[in-house]
Short mmCIF file of N, CA, C and O in Angstrom, two decimals:
data_model
loop_
_atom_site.label_atom_id
_atom_site.label_comp_id
_atom_site.label_asym_id
_atom_site.label_seq_id
_atom_site.Cartn_x
_atom_site.Cartn_y
_atom_site.Cartn_z
N MET A 1 -85.47 54.04 28.75
CA MET A 1 -86.05 52.69 28.58
C MET A 1 -84.96 51.63 28.75
O MET A 1 -85.17 50.63 29.42
N VAL A 2 -83.81 51.86 28.13
CA VAL A 2 -82.73 50.87 28.22
C VAL A 2 -82.26 50.73 29.66
O VAL A 2 -82.04 49.63 30.16
N ALA A 3 -82.13 51.89 30.35
CA ALA A 3 -81.67 51.85 31.74
C ALA A 3 -82.66 51.07 32.61
O ALA A 3 -82.26 50.27 33.44
N ILE A 4 -83.95 51.27 32.38
CA ILE A 4 -84.96 50.55 33.16
C ILE A 4 -84.85 49.05 32.91
O ILE A 4 -84.91 48.24 33.83
N ALA A 5 -84.65 48.68 31.64
CA ALA A 5 -84.53 47.26 31.31
C ALA A 5 -83.30 46.66 31.99
O ALA A 5 -83.34 45.56 32.52
N VAL A 6 -82.19 47.41 31.99
CA VAL A 6 -80.96 46.91 32.62
C VAL A 6 -81.17 46.72 34.12
O VAL A 6 -80.78 45.71 34.69
N VAL A 7 -81.82 47.71 34.75
CA VAL A 7 -82.07 47.61 36.20
C VAL A 7 -82.97 46.42 36.50
O VAL A 7 -82.73 45.66 37.44
N MET A 8 -84.01 46.22 35.68
CA MET A 8 -84.91 45.09 35.89
C MET A 8 -84.15 43.78 35.73
O MET A 8 -84.33 42.85 36.50
N MET A 9 -83.30 43.71 34.71
CA MET A 9 -82.50 42.50 34.52
C MET A 9 -81.61 42.26 35.73
O MET A 9 -81.48 41.14 36.22
N GLY A 10 -80.97 43.32 36.23
CA GLY A 10 -80.09 43.18 37.39
C GLY A 10 -80.84 42.68 38.61
O GLY A 10 -80.38 41.77 39.29
N THR A 11 -82.02 43.24 38.87
CA THR A 11 -82.78 42.82 40.03
C THR A 11 -83.30 41.40 39.86
O THR A 11 -83.49 40.68 40.84
N ALA A 12 -83.50 40.95 38.62
CA ALA A 12 -83.96 39.58 38.39
C ALA A 12 -82.80 38.59 38.49
O ALA A 12 -82.98 37.47 38.94
N VAL A 13 -81.62 39.02 38.08
CA VAL A 13 -80.47 38.10 38.06
C VAL A 13 -79.91 37.88 39.46
O VAL A 13 -79.51 36.78 39.80
N LYS A 14 -79.92 38.92 40.30
CA LYS A 14 -79.32 38.79 41.64
C LYS A 14 -79.94 37.66 42.45
O LYS A 14 -79.22 36.80 42.96
N PRO A 15 -81.27 37.60 42.61
CA PRO A 15 -81.84 36.48 43.38
C PRO A 15 -81.58 35.13 42.72
O PRO A 15 -81.42 34.13 43.41
N MET A 16 -81.53 35.12 41.39
CA MET A 16 -81.25 33.85 40.71
C MET A 16 -79.85 33.37 41.06
O MET A 16 -79.63 32.18 41.31
N ILE A 17 -78.87 34.30 41.09
CA ILE A 17 -77.50 33.93 41.43
C ILE A 17 -77.43 33.43 42.87
O ILE A 17 -76.79 32.41 43.15
N SER A 18 -78.11 34.12 43.79
CA SER A 18 -78.08 33.69 45.19
C SER A 18 -78.76 32.33 45.34
O SER A 18 -78.31 31.47 46.09
N MET A 19 -79.86 32.12 44.60
CA MET A 19 -80.54 30.81 44.64
C MET A 19 -79.60 29.73 44.13
O MET A 19 -79.51 28.64 44.68
N PHE A 20 -78.88 30.05 43.04
CA PHE A 20 -77.93 29.09 42.47
C PHE A 20 -76.85 28.77 43.49
O PHE A 20 -76.44 27.62 43.64
N GLY A 21 -76.38 29.79 44.21
CA GLY A 21 -75.36 29.57 45.23
C GLY A 21 -75.88 28.67 46.34
O GLY A 21 -75.17 27.77 46.78
N GLU A 22 -77.12 28.90 46.77
CA GLU A 22 -77.69 28.05 47.82
C GLU A 22 -77.81 26.62 47.32
O GLU A 22 -77.53 25.66 48.04
N LEU A 23 -78.23 26.47 46.05
CA LEU A 23 -78.36 25.13 45.47
C LEU A 23 -77.00 24.44 45.45
O LEU A 23 -76.88 23.26 45.80
N LEU A 24 -75.96 25.17 45.03
CA LEU A 24 -74.62 24.59 45.00
C LEU A 24 -74.18 24.18 46.40
O LEU A 24 -73.60 23.12 46.59
N LYS A 25 -74.48 25.03 47.39
CA LYS A 25 -74.10 24.71 48.77
C LYS A 25 -74.77 23.42 49.22
O LYS A 25 -74.12 22.54 49.78
N SER A 26 -76.08 23.30 48.97
CA SER A 26 -76.79 22.11 49.41
C SER A 26 -76.30 20.88 48.65
O SER A 26 -76.18 19.79 49.22
N LEU A 27 -75.98 21.05 47.36
CA LEU A 27 -75.45 19.93 46.59
C LEU A 27 -74.10 19.49 47.15
O LEU A 27 -73.83 18.29 47.26
N MET A 28 -73.24 20.45 47.49
CA MET A 28 -71.94 20.11 48.07
C MET A 28 -72.12 19.38 49.39
O MET A 28 -71.46 18.38 49.66
N GLN A 29 -73.04 19.86 50.22
CA GLN A 29 -73.29 19.20 51.51
C GLN A 29 -73.80 17.78 51.29
O GLN A 29 -73.38 16.85 51.98
N ALA A 30 -74.69 17.61 50.31
CA ALA A 30 -75.21 16.26 50.02
C ALA A 30 -74.09 15.35 49.52
O ALA A 30 -74.01 14.19 49.92
N ALA A 31 -73.22 15.89 48.66
CA ALA A 31 -72.11 15.09 48.15
C ALA A 31 -71.18 14.68 49.29
O ALA A 31 -70.74 13.52 49.37
N VAL A 32 -70.89 15.61 50.19
CA VAL A 32 -70.03 15.28 51.34
C VAL A 32 -70.69 14.22 52.20
O VAL A 32 -70.04 13.27 52.65
N ALA A 33 -71.99 14.35 52.45
CA ALA A 33 -72.70 13.38 53.27
C ALA A 33 -72.65 12.00 52.61
O ALA A 33 -72.43 10.98 53.28
N VAL A 34 -72.84 11.95 51.29
CA VAL A 34 -72.81 10.67 50.58
C VAL A 34 -71.41 10.06 50.67
O VAL A 34 -71.26 8.85 50.89
N LEU A 35 -70.37 10.90 50.51
CA LEU A 35 -69.01 10.39 50.59
C LEU A 35 -68.73 9.83 51.98
O LEU A 35 -68.15 8.75 52.13
N VAL A 36 -69.15 10.56 53.01
CA VAL A 36 -68.92 10.10 54.39
C VAL A 36 -69.67 8.79 54.64
O VAL A 36 -69.11 7.85 55.21
N ALA A 37 -70.91 8.72 54.19
CA ALA A 37 -71.69 7.50 54.38
C ALA A 37 -71.05 6.33 53.62
O ALA A 37 -70.96 5.22 54.13
N GLY A 38 -70.58 6.61 52.41
CA GLY A 38 -69.92 5.57 51.62
C GLY A 38 -68.66 5.07 52.30
O GLY A 38 -68.39 3.86 52.36
N ALA A 39 -67.86 5.99 52.84
CA ALA A 39 -66.64 5.60 53.54
C ALA A 39 -66.98 4.77 54.77
O ALA A 39 -66.33 3.75 55.04
N ALA A 40 -68.00 5.19 55.52
CA ALA A 40 -68.41 4.44 56.72
C ALA A 40 -68.87 3.04 56.33
O ALA A 40 -68.50 2.05 56.97
N LEU A 41 -69.67 2.93 55.27
CA LEU A 41 -70.15 1.61 54.83
C LEU A 41 -68.98 0.75 54.38
O LEU A 41 -68.92 -0.44 54.69
N ALA A 42 -68.02 1.34 53.67
CA ALA A 42 -66.86 0.57 53.22
C ALA A 42 -66.08 0.05 54.42
O ALA A 42 -65.64 -1.11 54.44
N LEU A 43 -65.89 0.91 55.44
CA LEU A 43 -65.18 0.48 56.63
C LEU A 43 -65.92 -0.67 57.32
O LEU A 43 -65.33 -1.65 57.75
N VAL A 44 -67.25 -0.57 57.40
CA VAL A 44 -68.05 -1.63 58.03
C VAL A 44 -67.90 -2.92 57.25
O VAL A 44 -67.68 -3.99 57.82
N PHE A 45 -68.01 -2.85 55.93
CA PHE A 45 -67.88 -4.06 55.12
C PHE A 45 -66.49 -4.69 55.26
O PHE A 45 -66.36 -5.89 55.38
N LEU A 46 -65.46 -3.84 55.28
CA LEU A 46 -64.09 -4.35 55.43
C LEU A 46 -63.92 -5.04 56.77
O LEU A 46 -63.32 -6.12 56.87
N SER A 47 -64.48 -4.44 57.81
CA SER A 47 -64.33 -5.04 59.14
C SER A 47 -65.13 -6.35 59.21
O SER A 47 -64.74 -7.28 59.90
N LEU A 48 -66.26 -6.42 58.48
CA LEU A 48 -67.06 -7.65 58.49
C LEU A 48 -66.35 -8.75 57.70
O LEU A 48 -66.46 -9.93 58.04
N LEU A 49 -65.64 -8.39 56.64
CA LEU A 49 -64.97 -9.38 55.81
C LEU A 49 -63.80 -10.04 56.55
O LEU A 49 -63.46 -11.18 56.27
N ARG A 50 -63.21 -9.30 57.50
CA ARG A 50 -62.04 -9.87 58.19
C ARG A 50 -62.38 -10.97 59.15
O ARG A 50 -63.39 -11.35 59.48
#
């Protein structure tokens, strides 16, 4: 019984970990995109101010 419970827990945790990894990847990509857009906007504003 204990072994079955451990195996079930393992099979349930693995997809959760991979889902978490995908979520982290997408969050990192979104953060990078926001940073790039922010830098581009800052450059545009600086060039407009001159």
